[in-house]
Short mmCIF file of C-alpha atoms and ligand atoms in Angstrom, two decimals:
data_model
loop_
_atom_site.label_atom_id
_atom_site.label_comp_id
_atom_site.label_asym_id
_atom_site.label_seq_id
_atom_site.Cartn_x
_atom_site.Cartn_y
_atom_site.Cartn_z
CA MET A 1 -23.06 29.66 4.95
CA LYS A 2 -22.93 25.96 7.34
CA VAL A 3 -26.08 25.16 8.13
CA GLU A 4 -25.34 22.29 10.41
CA PHE A 5 -28.44 19.44 9.82
CA PHE A 6 -28.64 18.47 14.20
CA ARG A 7 -27.72 20.40 17.12
CA HIS A 8 -28.42 19.14 20.57
CA SER A 9 -29.87 21.78 23.08
CA ILE A 10 -28.00 20.31 26.14
CA ASN A 11 -26.59 23.33 27.63
CA ASN A 12 -23.73 24.07 31.34
CA GLN A 13 -26.70 23.22 33.91
CA ASP A 14 -27.17 19.36 32.02
CA ILE A 15 -23.15 19.37 31.34
CA GLY A 16 -23.27 20.47 35.59
CA ARG A 17 -25.82 17.59 36.82
CA THR A 18 -23.40 15.08 34.45
CA SER A 19 -20.96 16.37 36.36
CA LYS A 20 -21.72 16.15 39.60
CA VAL A 21 -23.05 11.68 39.07
CA LEU A 22 -19.00 11.38 37.58
CA ARG A 23 -17.97 13.37 40.48
CA SER A 24 -19.90 10.67 42.87
CA ILE A 25 -19.10 7.03 43.57
CA PHE A 26 -22.29 5.21 41.74
CA LEU A 27 -21.99 5.68 37.80
CA THR A 28 -24.46 2.77 36.76
CA THR A 29 -28.07 2.83 36.92
CA GLY A 30 -29.37 4.66 40.56
CA LYS A 31 -31.53 6.94 41.63
CA THR A 32 -30.52 9.03 38.79
CA VAL A 33 -32.14 7.14 36.38
CA ALA A 34 -35.09 6.86 38.80
CA GLU A 35 -35.52 10.22 39.58
CA PHE A 36 -35.70 10.33 35.26
CA GLU A 37 -38.21 7.22 34.83
CA ARG A 38 -40.10 9.09 36.94
CA ARG A 39 -40.31 12.16 35.92
CA PHE A 40 -40.81 10.54 32.77
CA ALA A 41 -43.90 9.00 33.55
CA LEU A 42 -45.24 12.22 35.25
CA TYR A 43 -44.72 13.54 31.38
CA LEU A 44 -46.39 11.17 30.11
CA ASN A 45 -49.52 10.41 32.21
CA VAL A 46 -48.15 7.15 32.08
CA GLU A 47 -48.43 4.14 35.01
CA ASP A 48 -44.07 3.85 34.43
CA VAL A 49 -40.67 4.42 32.84
CA VAL A 50 -38.12 1.22 32.44
CA GLY A 51 -34.68 3.24 31.36
CA VAL A 52 -32.85 1.49 28.99
CA THR A 53 -29.56 1.76 26.24
CA SER A 54 -31.37 2.64 23.41
CA CYS A 55 -34.69 2.26 21.50
CA THR A 56 -33.96 -0.86 19.66
CA ALA A 57 -33.59 -2.42 22.99
CA ALA A 58 -37.09 -1.26 24.20
CA LEU A 59 -38.99 -2.99 20.53
CA HIS A 60 -36.69 -6.16 21.44
CA LEU A 61 -37.39 -5.96 25.68
CA SER A 62 -40.96 -4.91 25.16
CA LEU A 63 -41.76 -7.37 22.43
CA LEU A 64 -39.91 -10.10 24.66
CA ALA A 65 -42.04 -9.46 27.44
CA LEU A 66 -45.37 -8.88 25.84
CA GLY A 67 -44.50 -12.91 25.15
CA ILE A 68 -42.89 -12.61 20.92
CA LYS A 69 -42.05 -16.22 20.38
CA PRO A 70 -39.62 -17.21 17.40
CA GLY A 71 -42.38 -17.87 14.42
CA ASP A 72 -45.11 -14.81 15.31
CA GLU A 73 -45.84 -12.27 13.05
CA VAL A 74 -45.18 -8.37 14.19
CA ILE A 75 -46.74 -6.33 12.16
CA THR A 76 -45.29 -2.54 11.15
CA THR A 77 -44.58 -0.38 8.69
CA PRO A 78 -41.95 -0.42 5.81
CA MET A 79 -41.74 3.38 6.53
CA SER A 80 -39.87 3.80 9.46
CA PHE A 81 -35.14 3.23 10.79
CA CYS A 82 -34.52 -0.35 10.58
CA ALA A 83 -34.82 -1.13 14.06
CA THR A 84 -37.95 -1.13 13.55
CA ALA A 85 -38.37 -4.21 12.43
CA ASN A 86 -34.81 -5.41 13.23
CA ALA A 87 -36.19 -5.53 15.86
CA VAL A 88 -38.93 -7.81 15.97
CA LEU A 89 -35.91 -10.42 14.30
CA HIS A 90 -33.48 -9.53 17.45
CA ALA A 91 -37.03 -10.61 18.74
CA GLY A 92 -37.36 -14.39 17.00
CA GLY A 93 -40.61 -13.32 15.62
CA ILE A 94 -41.72 -11.97 11.48
CA PRO A 95 -42.21 -8.38 10.55
CA VAL A 96 -45.55 -8.59 8.29
CA PHE A 97 -45.62 -4.79 6.64
CA VAL A 98 -48.43 -2.66 5.90
CA ASP A 99 -48.06 0.16 3.16
CA VAL A 100 -48.27 3.23 4.63
CA GLU A 101 -50.64 6.58 4.47
CA GLU A 102 -49.87 8.63 1.45
CA GLU A 103 -50.54 12.53 3.37
CA THR A 104 -48.45 10.86 6.53
CA GLY A 105 -46.34 8.19 5.93
CA ASN A 106 -47.85 6.71 9.19
CA ILE A 107 -48.23 2.99 8.91
CA ASP A 108 -52.17 3.06 6.73
CA ALA A 109 -55.17 1.14 9.96
CA ASN A 110 -58.02 0.24 7.83
CA LEU A 111 -54.93 -2.03 5.53
CA ILE A 112 -53.53 -4.13 8.84
CA GLU A 113 -57.00 -6.04 8.90
CA ALA A 114 -56.11 -8.14 5.77
CA ALA A 115 -52.40 -8.67 7.26
CA ILE A 116 -53.98 -10.27 10.64
CA THR A 117 -53.47 -14.54 10.21
CA LYS A 118 -53.57 -17.50 13.07
CA LYS A 119 -49.60 -16.14 13.91
CA THR A 120 -49.89 -12.76 14.35
CA LYS A 121 -48.95 -12.00 17.98
CA ALA A 122 -49.35 -7.85 17.83
CA ILE A 123 -48.85 -4.36 15.86
CA LEU A 124 -45.66 -2.50 16.22
CA PRO A 125 -47.41 1.66 14.66
CA VAL A 126 -44.57 3.54 14.18
CA HIS A 127 -45.24 7.34 14.65
CA LEU A 128 -43.17 8.72 11.91
CA TYR A 129 -41.72 12.34 12.33
CA GLY A 130 -43.80 12.98 14.84
CA GLN A 131 -47.12 12.68 14.48
CA MET A 132 -48.69 10.15 15.80
CA CYS A 133 -50.21 7.21 14.30
CA ASP A 134 -54.69 6.55 13.99
CA MET A 135 -53.90 4.67 17.49
CA VAL A 136 -57.71 4.83 18.75
CA LYS A 137 -58.20 3.15 15.23
CA ILE A 138 -55.20 0.35 15.97
CA LYS A 139 -56.54 -0.14 19.28
CA ILE A 140 -59.98 -1.71 18.11
CA ILE A 141 -58.12 -3.31 15.97
CA ALA A 142 -55.86 -5.61 18.63
CA ASP A 143 -58.69 -5.71 20.48
CA LYS A 144 -60.42 -7.66 17.94
CA TYR A 145 -58.42 -9.51 17.62
CA LYS A 146 -56.35 -9.34 20.31
CA LEU A 147 -52.95 -8.35 19.70
CA ALA A 148 -50.17 -6.19 21.59
CA ILE A 149 -50.22 -2.67 20.59
CA ILE A 150 -46.10 -1.68 21.68
CA GLU A 151 -45.35 2.02 19.61
CA ASP A 152 -42.10 2.71 18.28
CA ALA A 153 -42.52 6.34 19.67
CA ALA A 154 -38.70 7.21 18.62
CA HIS A 155 -39.59 10.73 17.05
CA ALA A 156 -43.25 11.27 19.32
CA ILE A 157 -42.31 12.09 22.57
CA GLU A 158 -43.85 15.50 22.63
CA ALA A 159 -46.64 14.26 20.43
CA GLU A 160 -50.34 13.64 21.17
CA ARG A 161 -53.67 12.48 18.52
CA GLU A 162 -57.20 12.31 19.84
CA GLY A 163 -55.89 13.63 24.05
CA PHE A 164 -53.88 10.44 23.63
CA LYS A 165 -50.69 10.25 24.68
CA PRO A 166 -48.36 7.30 23.58
CA GLY A 167 -48.05 4.77 25.79
CA MET A 168 -51.48 5.31 26.99
CA LEU A 169 -53.52 2.95 24.56
CA SER A 170 -50.29 0.16 23.41
CA ASP A 171 -49.12 -2.26 26.04
CA ALA A 172 -45.99 -0.66 25.60
CA ALA A 173 -44.45 2.44 24.17
CA CYS A 174 -39.84 2.77 23.44
CA PHE A 175 -38.69 6.12 23.59
CA SER A 176 -34.76 6.85 21.70
CA PHE A 177 -32.72 9.52 23.24
CA TYR A 178 -30.56 8.98 20.32
CA ALA A 179 -28.15 10.88 19.04
CA THR A 180 -30.90 13.95 16.84
CA LYS A 181 -33.21 12.89 18.75
CA ASN A 182 -35.84 15.34 20.64
CA ILE A 183 -33.98 15.30 23.55
CA THR A 184 -30.30 13.14 23.42
CA SER A 185 -27.71 10.98 25.83
CA GLY A 186 -25.55 10.77 22.48
CA GLU A 187 -27.23 6.99 23.30
CA GLY A 188 -30.38 6.25 25.30
CA GLY A 189 -33.73 5.06 25.25
CA ALA A 190 -36.89 3.68 27.72
CA ILE A 191 -40.07 2.21 27.40
CA ALA A 192 -43.63 3.72 29.04
CA ALA A 193 -45.67 0.75 30.80
CA GLY A 194 -47.50 -0.96 33.16
CA ARG A 195 -46.16 -1.38 36.20
CA GLU A 196 -46.24 -5.30 36.39
CA ARG A 197 -45.09 -5.54 32.94
CA ALA A 198 -42.29 -2.42 34.16
CA GLU A 199 -41.38 -4.71 36.78
CA ILE A 200 -40.19 -7.12 34.36
CA LEU A 201 -38.70 -4.95 32.07
CA ARG A 202 -36.42 -4.23 35.20
CA MET A 203 -35.45 -7.27 35.26
CA LEU A 204 -35.34 -7.64 31.28
CA ARG A 205 -33.37 -4.83 30.93
CA LEU A 206 -30.36 -5.96 33.10
CA HIS A 207 -29.45 -9.93 32.65
CA GLY A 208 -33.53 -10.67 33.90
CA ILE A 209 -31.35 -10.85 37.66
CA ASP A 210 -34.49 -9.21 40.70
CA LYS A 211 -31.59 -6.91 42.40
CA SER A 212 -30.01 -4.43 40.73
CA ALA A 213 -27.05 -2.78 42.49
CA ILE A 214 -28.60 -0.39 43.60
CA ASP A 215 -30.70 -2.67 45.86
CA ARG A 216 -27.51 -4.31 46.56
CA TYR A 217 -25.70 -1.89 46.91
CA THR A 218 -27.15 0.10 50.46
CA GLY A 219 -27.60 -1.27 53.55
CA ARG A 220 -27.34 -4.97 53.39
CA TYR A 221 -25.74 -7.20 51.26
CA LYS A 222 -28.85 -8.41 49.40
CA HIS A 223 -28.68 -12.24 47.41
CA TRP A 224 -29.46 -12.19 43.70
CA ASP A 225 -30.76 -14.46 42.19
CA MET A 226 -32.09 -14.58 38.27
CA PRO A 227 -35.57 -15.33 37.39
CA LEU A 228 -35.65 -15.21 34.05
CA LEU A 229 -33.18 -14.79 30.53
CA GLY A 230 -32.49 -10.86 30.14
CA TRP A 231 -29.56 -8.28 28.39
CA LYS A 232 -27.44 -6.06 29.10
CA TYR A 233 -29.51 -2.75 28.61
CA ASN A 234 -30.26 -0.53 31.57
CA MET A 235 -29.66 2.78 31.79
CA ASP A 236 -27.02 4.45 33.68
CA ASN A 237 -26.90 7.69 35.47
CA ILE A 238 -24.40 8.99 33.63
CA HIS A 239 -27.06 8.86 30.82
CA ALA A 240 -29.81 9.90 32.78
CA ALA A 241 -27.81 12.96 34.30
CA LEU A 242 -27.87 14.76 30.64
CA LEU A 243 -31.61 13.85 29.88
CA LEU A 244 -33.10 15.03 33.73
CA GLY A 245 -32.93 18.75 32.86
CA GLN A 246 -33.39 18.56 28.76
CA LEU A 247 -36.56 16.96 29.92
CA LYS A 248 -37.83 20.05 31.77
CA ARG A 249 -37.31 22.00 29.23
CA ILE A 250 -39.21 19.69 26.69
CA ASP A 251 -41.94 22.37 25.46
CA LYS A 252 -39.84 25.24 24.92
CA LEU A 253 -37.57 23.17 22.90
CA TRP A 254 -40.89 21.70 21.27
CA LYS A 255 -41.98 25.53 20.21
CA ARG A 256 -38.88 26.50 19.13
CA ARG A 257 -39.57 23.42 16.41
CA ASP A 258 -42.52 24.56 15.91
CA GLU A 259 -41.83 27.65 14.95
CA ILE A 260 -39.47 27.08 12.77
CA TRP A 261 -41.89 24.40 11.17
CA ARG A 262 -44.56 26.49 10.79
CA THR A 263 -41.65 29.11 8.65
CA TYR A 264 -41.56 26.03 6.73
CA GLU A 265 -45.01 25.19 6.13
CA ASP A 266 -45.58 28.94 5.23
CA ALA A 267 -42.62 28.40 2.50
CA PHE A 268 -43.55 25.91 0.89
CA THR A 269 -47.19 25.79 0.40
CA GLY A 270 -47.80 25.26 -3.17
CA ILE A 271 -44.68 24.94 -4.70
CA LYS A 272 -43.92 23.78 -7.51
CA GLY A 273 -42.09 20.44 -8.04
CA LEU A 274 -42.72 19.39 -4.10
CA ARG A 275 -45.14 18.72 -2.43
CA LEU A 276 -45.51 18.47 1.74
CA LEU A 277 -47.10 15.86 3.95
CA LYS A 278 -49.93 16.93 6.18
CA THR A 279 -50.46 17.20 10.23
CA VAL A 280 -53.16 16.08 10.48
CA GLY A 281 -56.81 16.68 12.89
CA GLN A 282 -56.38 16.75 16.68
CA SER A 283 -53.02 16.00 17.20
CA ARG A 284 -50.34 17.78 18.34
CA HIS A 285 -47.56 17.20 16.18
CA ALA A 286 -43.88 16.59 17.99
CA ARG A 287 -41.94 18.04 14.68
CA HIS A 288 -39.15 15.42 15.15
CA LEU A 289 -38.46 15.59 11.38
CA PHE A 290 -39.26 18.22 8.93
CA THR A 291 -39.53 16.85 5.44
CA VAL A 292 -40.32 17.64 2.18
CA LEU A 293 -41.49 15.79 -1.48
CA VAL A 294 -39.48 16.32 -5.25
CA LYS A 295 -39.90 14.25 -8.21
CA PRO A 296 -37.72 11.16 -7.31
CA GLU A 297 -35.46 11.63 -10.22
CA LYS A 298 -35.07 14.74 -8.88
CA ARG A 299 -35.04 13.81 -5.66
CA ASP A 300 -30.73 13.02 -5.63
CA SER A 301 -29.48 15.47 -7.71
CA ILE A 302 -31.27 18.19 -4.64
CA LEU A 303 -29.91 16.57 -1.95
CA HIS A 304 -26.33 16.88 -2.75
CA LYS A 305 -27.26 20.36 -4.41
CA LEU A 306 -27.76 21.37 -0.27
CA GLN A 307 -25.08 19.32 0.66
CA GLU A 308 -22.71 21.60 -2.17
CA LYS A 309 -24.62 24.52 -0.61
CA GLY A 310 -23.13 23.53 2.95
CA ILE A 311 -26.87 22.30 4.29
CA GLY A 312 -27.10 19.38 6.43
CA VAL A 313 -29.72 16.76 4.53
CA ALA A 314 -31.18 13.06 5.78
CA VAL A 315 -33.66 10.60 3.72
CA ASN A 316 -35.60 9.43 6.39
CA TYR A 317 -36.40 7.06 5.18
CA ARG A 318 -35.73 4.55 1.76
CA PRO A 319 -38.51 1.52 3.14
CA THR A 320 -36.71 -1.48 4.87
CA HIS A 321 -39.00 -4.50 2.76
CA LEU A 322 -36.49 -3.32 -0.51
CA LEU A 323 -32.96 -3.08 2.01
CA LYS A 324 -30.67 -5.18 0.88
CA TYR A 325 -30.66 -7.93 4.32
CA TYR A 326 -34.77 -7.84 3.56
CA ARG A 327 -34.72 -8.34 -0.10
CA VAL A 328 -32.59 -11.19 -0.24
CA VAL A 329 -33.90 -13.02 3.53
CA PHE A 330 -37.99 -12.10 2.39
CA LYS A 331 -37.83 -12.03 -0.94
CA TYR A 332 -39.09 -7.61 -0.42
CA MET A 333 -38.85 -6.16 -3.97
CA GLU A 334 -40.80 -3.05 -5.64
CA GLY A 335 -43.98 -2.81 -5.55
CA ASP A 336 -45.14 -4.53 -3.13
CA PHE A 337 -44.75 -1.64 -1.03
CA PRO A 338 -45.81 0.79 -3.22
CA VAL A 339 -46.49 4.23 -1.03
CA ALA A 340 -43.65 4.12 1.07
CA GLU A 341 -41.99 3.84 -1.71
CA GLY A 342 -43.06 6.44 -3.30
CA ILE A 343 -41.76 8.69 0.08
CA GLY A 344 -38.91 6.97 0.31
CA LYS A 345 -37.58 7.88 -3.22
CA SER A 346 -38.84 11.74 -3.31
CA THR A 347 -38.00 12.86 0.39
CA ILE A 348 -35.44 15.18 1.94
CA SER A 349 -35.15 16.76 5.58
CA LEU A 350 -34.07 19.38 5.90
CA PRO A 351 -32.49 20.98 9.28
CA LEU A 352 -34.66 21.17 12.35
CA TYR A 353 -33.58 22.31 15.80
CA PRO A 354 -34.00 24.97 19.03
CA ALA A 355 -30.58 26.85 18.33
CA LEU A 356 -31.34 26.68 14.36
CA LYS A 357 -31.54 30.93 13.60
CA ASP A 358 -33.97 32.56 11.40
CA THR A 359 -30.93 33.68 9.06
CA ALA A 360 -29.68 30.03 8.78
CA ILE A 361 -33.41 29.28 8.30
CA SER A 362 -34.20 31.88 5.68
CA TYR A 363 -31.27 30.86 4.61
CA VAL A 364 -32.69 26.41 3.35
CA ILE A 365 -35.95 27.81 1.89
CA LYS A 366 -34.24 29.75 0.15
CA SER A 367 -31.69 26.97 -1.66
CA LEU A 368 -34.53 25.35 -1.55
CA LYS A 369 -37.05 26.89 -3.62
CA SER A 370 -33.78 28.46 -5.97
CA LEU A 371 -32.69 24.42 -6.20
CA LEU A 372 -36.56 23.74 -7.86
CA LYS A 373 -36.61 26.25 -10.66
CA GLN A 374 -32.57 25.03 -11.71
CA VAL A 375 -32.97 20.82 -11.68
C1 PLP B 401 -37.79 4.93 14.02
C2 PLP B 401 -37.41 4.48 14.95
N1 PLP B 401 -37.29 3.86 15.84
C3 PLP B 401 -36.39 2.96 16.21
C4 PLP B 401 -34.81 4.25 15.86
C5 PLP B 401 -34.20 3.03 16.81
O1 PLP B 401 -33.50 4.05 18.07
P1 PLP B 401 -31.96 3.26 18.68
O2 PLP B 401 -31.24 4.39 17.60
O3 PLP B 401 -32.27 4.70 19.47
O4 PLP B 401 -31.75 2.43 19.48
C6 PLP B 401 -35.10 5.07 15.08
C7 PLP B 401 -33.95 5.59 15.74
O5 PLP B 401 -33.33 6.45 14.68
C8 PLP B 401 -36.09 5.79 14.70
O6 PLP B 401 -35.79 6.35 13.44
#
């Protein structure tokens, strides 16, 4: 049996909507992007959303819009994709890592205060695998030390904790529509922010110019100016068209992933040699990545044997501080963030997507259980 690690949920309607854009005259940032931004802001219950080309771009622009300057420190987690810390470097800042909670893999909010220095300007929590960090606690710390909060919500579109969704307790929340994300346009991203900041972000995503192509295209020709130095990160109508229909179905897609998650959880609870992370109180987990933790010395052989059985797997993540660039430039070493390192050595991500069939789920469960007995 072949079980892909991921299959997207783009359907004929999404393709039809995208074809319509392709047959129109206007391909770049225009009405379809504006409609996606409006609908996504409504979904998140935030003032505004700005569409960009990736979550990395979203993080980069958010850090700049919040005034991160060369040498400023940004507190974040090593248990993430390298894009999170890289975006801090792109903005000229210094990522300062704080270890994570054993139970969830999220940044341990109780350790943040000890990492704050005179140079700290922001906190960048990552809602790992779709479970939100303790944003209430993080917000209290940020207010006490006058720090900005930028959320990496790449995994967490549908998430909620204690009544707060991404974007509600922060200055900016960044989303990804990368190929394996809960909704996807192949590549893509968005920032949720207050209206004033969103206006600046709209300029920053397009070189810092004050009129987009749609402003120039409609009505009498208007000259544009460039008050800021920006980047070229604007989402186009083609990508927005792919996302619009998925956004309408987002809760239905979540429901199926939640069902699969619970099936996995029931099957793997109490199994010898395997640990699961926890979903903590009063939260809605976005169910982005389902991971199991096995004995570190067995992880790679289980990973490879699952592949041999035709099951797609991934490792999310080996911690950022131990990647070569970070070791060489920042002199990080093994032992610096032991909880993140423990997860990094023992984690395996299993297939989780709405199109996953019940027979495939049973096959994944049976295969992993029998491998745990063998290796
Ligand atoms: C936690 C996290 N942050 C940031 C990113 C970067 O997203 P993008 O590929 O859209 O730049 C990813 C992408 O996989 C991610 O998983």
